[in-house]
Structure formats: structure tokens, C-alpha cells
Amino acid sequence: MSPIILFSHSQRQCGVQQFGKQIFEALRDSTKYEFVYCEVGSPAEVRAVSLAQHARAALFNFHPVTIGWAAGWTAWSLQIPTVGIMHEMTTELAEQVDDTLFDYYIFHDPSAKPRNPLFFTAGRVVLPPSKTLSDLSAPSRFTIGSFGFATAGKGFEALTARAHAEFDDCLIRLNIPSSEFCDKDGSQARIVAERCRSIISKPGVDIEITHDFMSLNDVQNYLARNTLNAFFYEDQEARGISSAVDLALSARRPIALRRSSMFRHMFDANPSIFIEERSLRDIAESGLAPLQPFIDRWTPEGIRADYEKMFDAILSRETETTARLRWYQRAAKVEQLLSAHAAGR
């Protein structure tokens, strides 16, 4: 059976790349389709791998900043069904998108209900606990943790201020690594770290900030060493779902969130896990009860079923005739663009 290839980029210190690996961890055990993971850096590599593997279809772990070059002509020229895994996507945007970038699209927003026939949705990717997680117990001292790159709106300072205000005795643990695409030299991470340290004045409140980049397994273990993990993202329109919470769920510790649209898929948690409504201590004391429905729902098996169902639908639509017609339509579109460009000179 010809494989379906999941293409991603090779830069490790990137949330998009990590999410692609999480997806593949769920897909690799499929007995219905063979999924292959491949990191690429150019259109030529994509084409060479597709031809060598006799690919049946292609998935692209897509973000315009990371592999924007893969959309459009690169994907079209493969002449096999292509699917873009979209990260910065909302239902409203999905309604407007055509097949200019890829033949089809999927985005992991369980709250989304797009009517666009080119779009599919899937649940989140909550990996099972690591083998070492069972050996980790919650700390004896109340410990609040968080992690992420120092991109705008992450709210590390707000989290530190809230913990400092609520507690007279606690440890705040933050992991803020450099980012390959947004903060390569780590300067912004260090600035955010200093801002957080400057907030601390109580003798019983300590803060521990690291900047090392961790593997998925190490992040899971890092979060499992906290009493509570918290993410205070500012609300940002037209953003996708944050994948940080997926890893926090896999650590099996309580989670506190700000009511940001990037956490819209968890708005119905009961009791609430949002800091606009409850204190950090109250959220921690609720344990996993508000999170268990999400953990049970967003399993690797569930993601695998979502993708298998999507490819069942896509491959049933695809015939040699439809593929050829799409190719002609796109070739005509390129010719129109070239003509318009030449006329504008």
C-alpha cells in the first residue's frame, strides 16, 4: 500500500514542528493507512520523497512562517491529494478558504463547525503519560508551572503577579526557551524572565526560570512536577488553538487558564478552570475532575480515527478525472496570474 506522507520542517525549537510530531505519534499505529513522517526544506525534497515513496496523498504540517513555500505550486505539482494541517485557523476563516494552497485542510479545533467541504476538523492531541510519569508525585510545596516561547501575549508576567498576590509561600517554575522563528537568540526570553523576577518581593515566594529547550517527553515530565500548570495568554483574534495545553493535559496535573480564544475548546470545563472565575488554589483543589472529559476524548486513537475518516472521504472523491481537471484548472490560474503580472509591467 502506498503511504500517506506527513511533511514537516526540521527546526526543532518550534511549536508547529512539535505539534506535527504529536500528530504522527497518533497516526503511526494506523492499520488502515500507512503514514510516513518526513522533514523537508525545499520543494525539490518534497517532490523527490513523494516520487520515491509513490505517495498516495500528502499531509503538510503547515504554517506560513515555517513552510509557506510548500503551499500552492509545490503541493499542486505532486498531482496527488494534498491536505494542509492548519494552525492559525478559525471557523470564520475556514469558510472563506479555497483550494489555492492545498486540495483540502484540517484543523484541530474541537469547537469549530466549518461548512466548507474542503475543511475537516479533528480533536486535540493528548499523548498518554510517559513511562516515567507514574514515578513522579505532586510536590510537597505548592508549585505553579508554565512553559512556552516568549512570543507576544503569553502572559508570563501576569501569571507571576497572580501567583505572587495569591500566595505567601509557593514556587513559580517557568521554562521559556529560545524560538527558532520568533526569538532565535533568546533575548526576548531573557527580557520576559527579568520582568517576572522583578515582580517577586515576598520572602516566601520563589521563582525558578530555565531556558533550555525540552523534548515532548521532557516537557511532560517538567509539567508533572508542578502542583498546577497555568497559561495566561492574552486574547488574540484569528488565532488557532494553543498546543501548550495538550502537553499540560498529558502531564495529568490541574490546569488554570485565562479566558483567551486560544483556549476556546475548553470553555465548558466544569468546574471552571479559568482564573476570571476561580482562584489558583481552588482550581488546583479540583484536581483532574474538570479535565478528565477532555483527556478521555482527545486520545491518540481518536485523532487516528479523525484522520482515517478524513482520508476515507478524500480518497473516495479522488479519481483520475478529478485530479486531471484540477491540474488543468490550476495551470490556467497560473497562466492568468503570469499574464496579469506581465501586463502590469
Short mmCIF file of C-alpha atoms in Angstrom, two decimals, residues 39-283:
data_model
loop_
_atom_site.label_atom_id
_atom_site.label_comp_id
_atom_site.label_asym_id
_atom_site.label_seq_id
_atom_site.Cartn_x
_atom_site.Cartn_y
_atom_site.Cartn_z
CA GLU A 39 11.17 16.59 7.41
CA VAL A 40 11.94 18.69 4.34
CA GLY A 41 13.42 22.07 3.50
CA SER A 42 12.59 22.68 -0.16
CA PRO A 43 10.07 21.94 -2.92
CA ALA A 44 12.61 19.65 -4.58
CA GLU A 45 12.82 17.48 -1.44
CA VAL A 46 9.03 17.22 -1.25
CA ARG A 47 8.82 16.10 -4.86
CA ALA A 48 11.71 13.65 -4.57
CA VAL A 49 10.27 11.97 -1.48
CA SER A 50 6.77 11.79 -2.96
CA LEU A 51 8.04 10.12 -6.13
CA ALA A 52 10.40 7.75 -4.32
CA GLN A 53 7.67 6.64 -1.90
CA HIS A 54 4.93 6.52 -4.58
CA ALA A 55 2.88 8.61 -2.16
CA ARG A 56 -0.86 8.14 -2.19
CA ALA A 57 -1.51 11.53 -0.58
CA ALA A 58 0.43 14.21 1.30
CA LEU A 59 -0.14 15.99 4.60
CA PHE A 60 1.65 19.29 5.24
CA ASN A 61 2.23 20.48 8.81
CA PHE A 62 1.66 23.99 7.57
CA HIS A 63 2.39 27.44 8.87
CA PRO A 64 3.31 30.30 6.50
CA VAL A 65 6.37 31.17 8.62
CA THR A 66 7.79 27.64 8.64
CA ILE A 67 6.98 26.00 5.28
CA GLY A 68 5.00 28.65 3.48
CA TRP A 69 6.84 27.61 0.32
CA ALA A 70 5.06 24.23 0.36
CA ALA A 71 1.64 25.66 -0.44
CA GLY A 72 0.36 26.38 -3.92
CA TRP A 73 2.58 25.24 -6.79
CA THR A 74 4.72 22.86 -4.68
CA ALA A 75 1.65 20.97 -3.49
CA TRP A 76 -0.18 21.20 -6.84
CA SER A 77 2.72 19.73 -8.80
CA LEU A 78 2.60 16.45 -6.85
CA GLN A 79 -0.71 15.59 -8.57
CA ILE A 80 -1.89 13.63 -5.55
CA PRO A 81 -4.42 14.77 -2.91
CA THR A 82 -2.79 17.24 -0.53
CA VAL A 83 -4.00 18.28 2.93
CA GLY A 84 -2.76 21.25 4.93
CA ILE A 85 -2.75 20.90 8.71
CA MET A 86 -3.66 24.47 9.62
CA HIS A 87 -2.51 26.04 12.89
CA GLU A 88 -3.76 29.63 12.75
CA MET A 89 -7.36 28.95 11.79
CA THR A 90 -10.90 29.76 12.92
CA THR A 91 -14.32 28.72 11.64
CA GLU A 92 -14.77 32.18 10.08
CA LEU A 93 -11.51 31.93 8.14
CA ALA A 94 -12.25 28.35 7.08
CA GLU A 95 -15.47 29.47 5.42
CA GLN A 96 -13.50 31.73 3.06
CA VAL A 97 -10.62 29.45 2.02
CA ASP A 98 -10.47 27.77 -1.39
CA ASP A 99 -8.04 25.21 -2.81
CA THR A 100 -5.34 27.74 -3.68
CA LEU A 101 -2.98 26.42 -1.00
CA PHE A 102 -3.94 22.73 -0.77
CA ASP A 103 -6.71 20.46 -2.02
CA TYR A 104 -8.11 20.02 1.49
CA TYR A 105 -7.48 21.25 5.02
CA ILE A 106 -7.75 20.02 8.58
CA PHE A 107 -7.51 21.94 11.82
CA HIS A 108 -7.55 20.75 15.39
CA ASP A 109 -10.29 22.87 16.90
CA PRO A 110 -12.97 20.67 18.50
CA SER A 111 -15.23 23.72 18.87
CA ALA A 112 -15.19 24.52 15.12
CA LYS A 113 -18.10 23.74 12.79
CA PRO A 114 -16.97 24.74 9.28
CA ARG A 115 -19.39 24.22 6.39
CA ASN A 116 -16.66 24.44 3.76
CA PRO A 117 -16.43 20.96 2.12
CA LEU A 118 -12.65 21.37 1.78
CA PHE A 119 -12.23 21.56 5.56
CA PHE A 120 -12.13 18.79 8.14
CA THR A 121 -11.77 19.12 11.90
CA ALA A 122 -10.11 16.90 14.48
CA GLY A 123 -9.71 16.75 18.23
CA ARG A 124 -6.63 17.75 20.16
CA VAL A 125 -3.59 15.51 20.63
CA VAL A 126 -3.21 14.44 24.27
CA LEU A 127 -0.48 11.84 24.45
CA PRO A 128 -0.62 9.13 27.11
CA PRO A 129 1.59 9.61 30.20
CA SER A 130 5.26 8.84 29.69
CA LYS A 131 6.75 5.75 31.31
CA THR A 132 8.47 7.85 33.96
CA LEU A 133 5.38 9.90 34.79
CA SER A 134 3.97 7.27 37.14
CA ASP A 135 7.07 7.68 39.33
CA LEU A 136 6.50 11.42 39.75
CA SER A 137 4.37 12.61 42.67
CA ALA A 138 3.00 16.11 43.15
CA PRO A 139 5.44 18.37 45.04
CA SER A 140 5.01 18.93 48.78
CA ARG A 141 5.30 22.71 48.28
CA PHE A 142 2.63 24.45 46.21
CA THR A 143 4.29 24.81 42.79
CA ILE A 144 2.88 26.71 39.83
CA GLY A 145 4.42 25.92 36.45
CA SER A 146 4.24 27.10 32.86
CA PHE A 147 6.27 26.90 29.67
CA GLY A 148 6.41 28.37 26.19
CA PHE A 149 8.27 30.70 23.88
CA ALA A 150 8.45 34.40 24.71
CA THR A 151 6.12 35.49 21.91
CA ALA A 152 3.74 38.39 22.45
CA GLY A 153 0.73 37.80 24.67
CA LYS A 154 1.92 34.70 26.57
CA GLY A 155 1.24 36.40 29.91
CA PHE A 156 4.16 35.06 31.95
CA GLU A 157 4.29 38.34 33.88
CA ALA A 158 0.55 38.24 34.60
CA LEU A 159 0.86 34.66 35.83
CA THR A 160 3.74 35.58 38.12
CA ALA A 161 1.84 38.57 39.51
CA ARG A 162 -1.29 36.50 40.18
CA ALA A 163 0.66 33.75 41.98
CA HIS A 164 2.58 36.35 43.99
CA ALA A 165 -0.66 38.03 45.05
CA GLU A 166 -2.46 34.81 46.00
CA PHE A 167 0.28 33.00 47.91
CA ASP A 168 2.68 33.79 50.70
CA ASP A 169 4.52 30.50 50.21
CA CYS A 170 4.89 28.95 46.76
CA LEU A 171 7.35 28.17 43.97
CA ILE A 172 6.83 29.51 40.46
CA ARG A 173 8.57 27.48 37.72
CA LEU A 174 8.80 28.86 34.18
CA ASN A 175 10.52 27.34 31.16
CA ILE A 176 10.99 29.95 28.41
CA PRO A 177 13.32 28.65 25.66
CA SER A 178 14.51 30.47 22.58
CA SER A 179 12.46 30.02 19.41
CA GLU A 180 13.89 29.18 16.01
CA PHE A 181 11.50 31.52 14.20
CA CYS A 182 10.46 34.15 16.76
CA ASP A 183 13.33 34.62 19.25
CA LYS A 184 16.36 32.82 17.87
CA ASP A 185 18.96 34.35 20.20
CA GLY A 186 16.73 34.06 23.27
CA SER A 187 16.95 37.78 24.04
CA GLN A 188 13.19 38.18 24.38
CA ALA A 189 13.03 35.14 26.65
CA ARG A 190 15.60 36.71 28.97
CA ILE A 191 13.73 40.04 29.00
CA VAL A 192 10.49 38.29 29.99
CA ALA A 193 12.36 36.32 32.66
CA GLU A 194 13.75 39.51 34.22
CA ARG A 195 10.31 41.11 34.24
CA CYS A 196 8.93 38.10 36.08
CA ARG A 197 11.77 38.09 38.61
CA SER A 198 11.23 41.81 39.29
CA ILE A 199 7.66 41.11 40.45
CA ILE A 200 8.76 38.87 43.34
CA SER A 201 9.14 40.62 46.72
CA LYS A 202 7.63 38.23 49.28
CA PRO A 203 10.26 36.19 51.15
CA GLY A 204 8.14 33.03 50.90
CA VAL A 205 7.63 33.19 47.13
CA ASP A 206 10.42 31.83 44.91
CA ILE A 207 10.75 31.82 41.15
CA GLU A 208 12.79 29.40 39.06
CA ILE A 209 13.23 30.18 35.35
CA THR A 210 15.00 27.97 32.82
CA HIS A 211 15.68 28.50 29.13
CA ASP A 212 16.59 25.02 27.89
CA PHE A 213 14.54 23.54 25.05
CA MET A 214 12.98 20.22 26.05
CA SER A 215 11.69 17.23 24.14
CA LEU A 216 7.99 16.36 24.30
CA ASN A 217 8.72 13.71 26.92
CA ASP A 218 10.81 16.13 29.00
CA VAL A 219 8.09 18.82 28.83
CA GLN A 220 5.55 16.28 30.04
CA ASN A 221 7.77 15.34 32.99
CA TYR A 222 8.54 19.01 33.73
CA LEU A 223 4.83 19.83 33.97
CA ALA A 224 4.15 16.73 36.07
CA ARG A 225 6.47 18.11 38.76
CA ASN A 226 4.10 21.03 39.41
CA THR A 227 1.02 21.21 41.63
CA LEU A 228 -0.72 23.29 38.97
CA ASN A 229 0.17 24.40 35.45
CA ALA A 230 -1.12 27.78 34.27
CA PHE A 231 -1.34 29.63 30.96
CA PHE A 232 -2.40 33.28 30.97
CA TYR A 233 -2.50 34.01 27.23
CA GLU A 234 -3.98 37.32 26.17
CA ASP A 235 -7.00 37.11 23.88
CA GLN A 236 -5.92 37.33 20.24
CA GLU A 237 -8.37 37.28 17.35
CA ALA A 238 -7.99 34.89 14.42
CA ARG A 239 -5.58 32.63 16.30
CA GLY A 240 -5.67 28.87 16.42
CA ILE A 241 -5.82 26.64 19.48
CA SER A 242 -2.76 26.62 21.74
CA SER A 243 -0.94 23.27 21.82
CA ALA A 244 0.66 24.03 25.20
CA VAL A 245 -2.46 22.78 26.96
CA ASP A 246 -2.25 19.45 25.12
CA LEU A 247 1.07 18.74 26.82
CA ALA A 248 -0.25 20.01 30.14
CA LEU A 249 -3.18 17.58 29.88
CA SER A 250 -0.76 14.75 29.15
CA ALA A 251 1.08 15.57 32.42
CA ARG A 252 -2.10 14.79 34.41
CA ARG A 253 -1.94 17.84 36.68
CA PRO A 254 -4.58 20.56 37.26
CA ILE A 255 -4.58 23.45 34.77
CA ALA A 256 -5.51 27.11 35.21
CA LEU A 257 -6.28 29.26 32.15
CA ARG A 258 -7.20 32.79 31.22
CA ARG A 259 -10.33 33.08 29.02
CA SER A 260 -8.44 33.52 25.78
CA SER A 261 -9.88 32.45 22.43
CA MET A 262 -6.84 30.16 22.11
CA PHE A 263 -8.44 28.05 24.87
CA ARG A 264 -11.98 28.20 23.46
CA HIS A 265 -12.12 24.41 23.17
CA MET A 266 -12.08 24.18 26.99
CA PHE A 267 -14.58 26.92 27.86
CA ASP A 268 -17.11 24.36 29.10
CA ALA A 269 -14.81 22.81 31.73
CA ASN A 270 -16.81 22.08 34.87
CA PRO A 271 -15.96 23.23 37.48
CA SER A 272 -14.32 26.21 35.79
CA ILE A 273 -10.56 26.23 35.29
CA PHE A 274 -10.49 29.92 34.35
CA ILE A 275 -8.84 32.48 36.61
CA GLU A 276 -11.52 35.12 35.92
CA GLU A 277 -13.88 32.93 37.98
CA ARG A 278 -11.77 30.98 40.49
CA SER A 279 -8.51 31.26 42.42
CA LEU A 280 -5.43 29.24 41.54
CA ARG A 281 -5.75 27.29 44.78
CA ASP A 282 -9.41 26.46 44.13
CA ILE A 283 -8.60 25.27 40.62
#
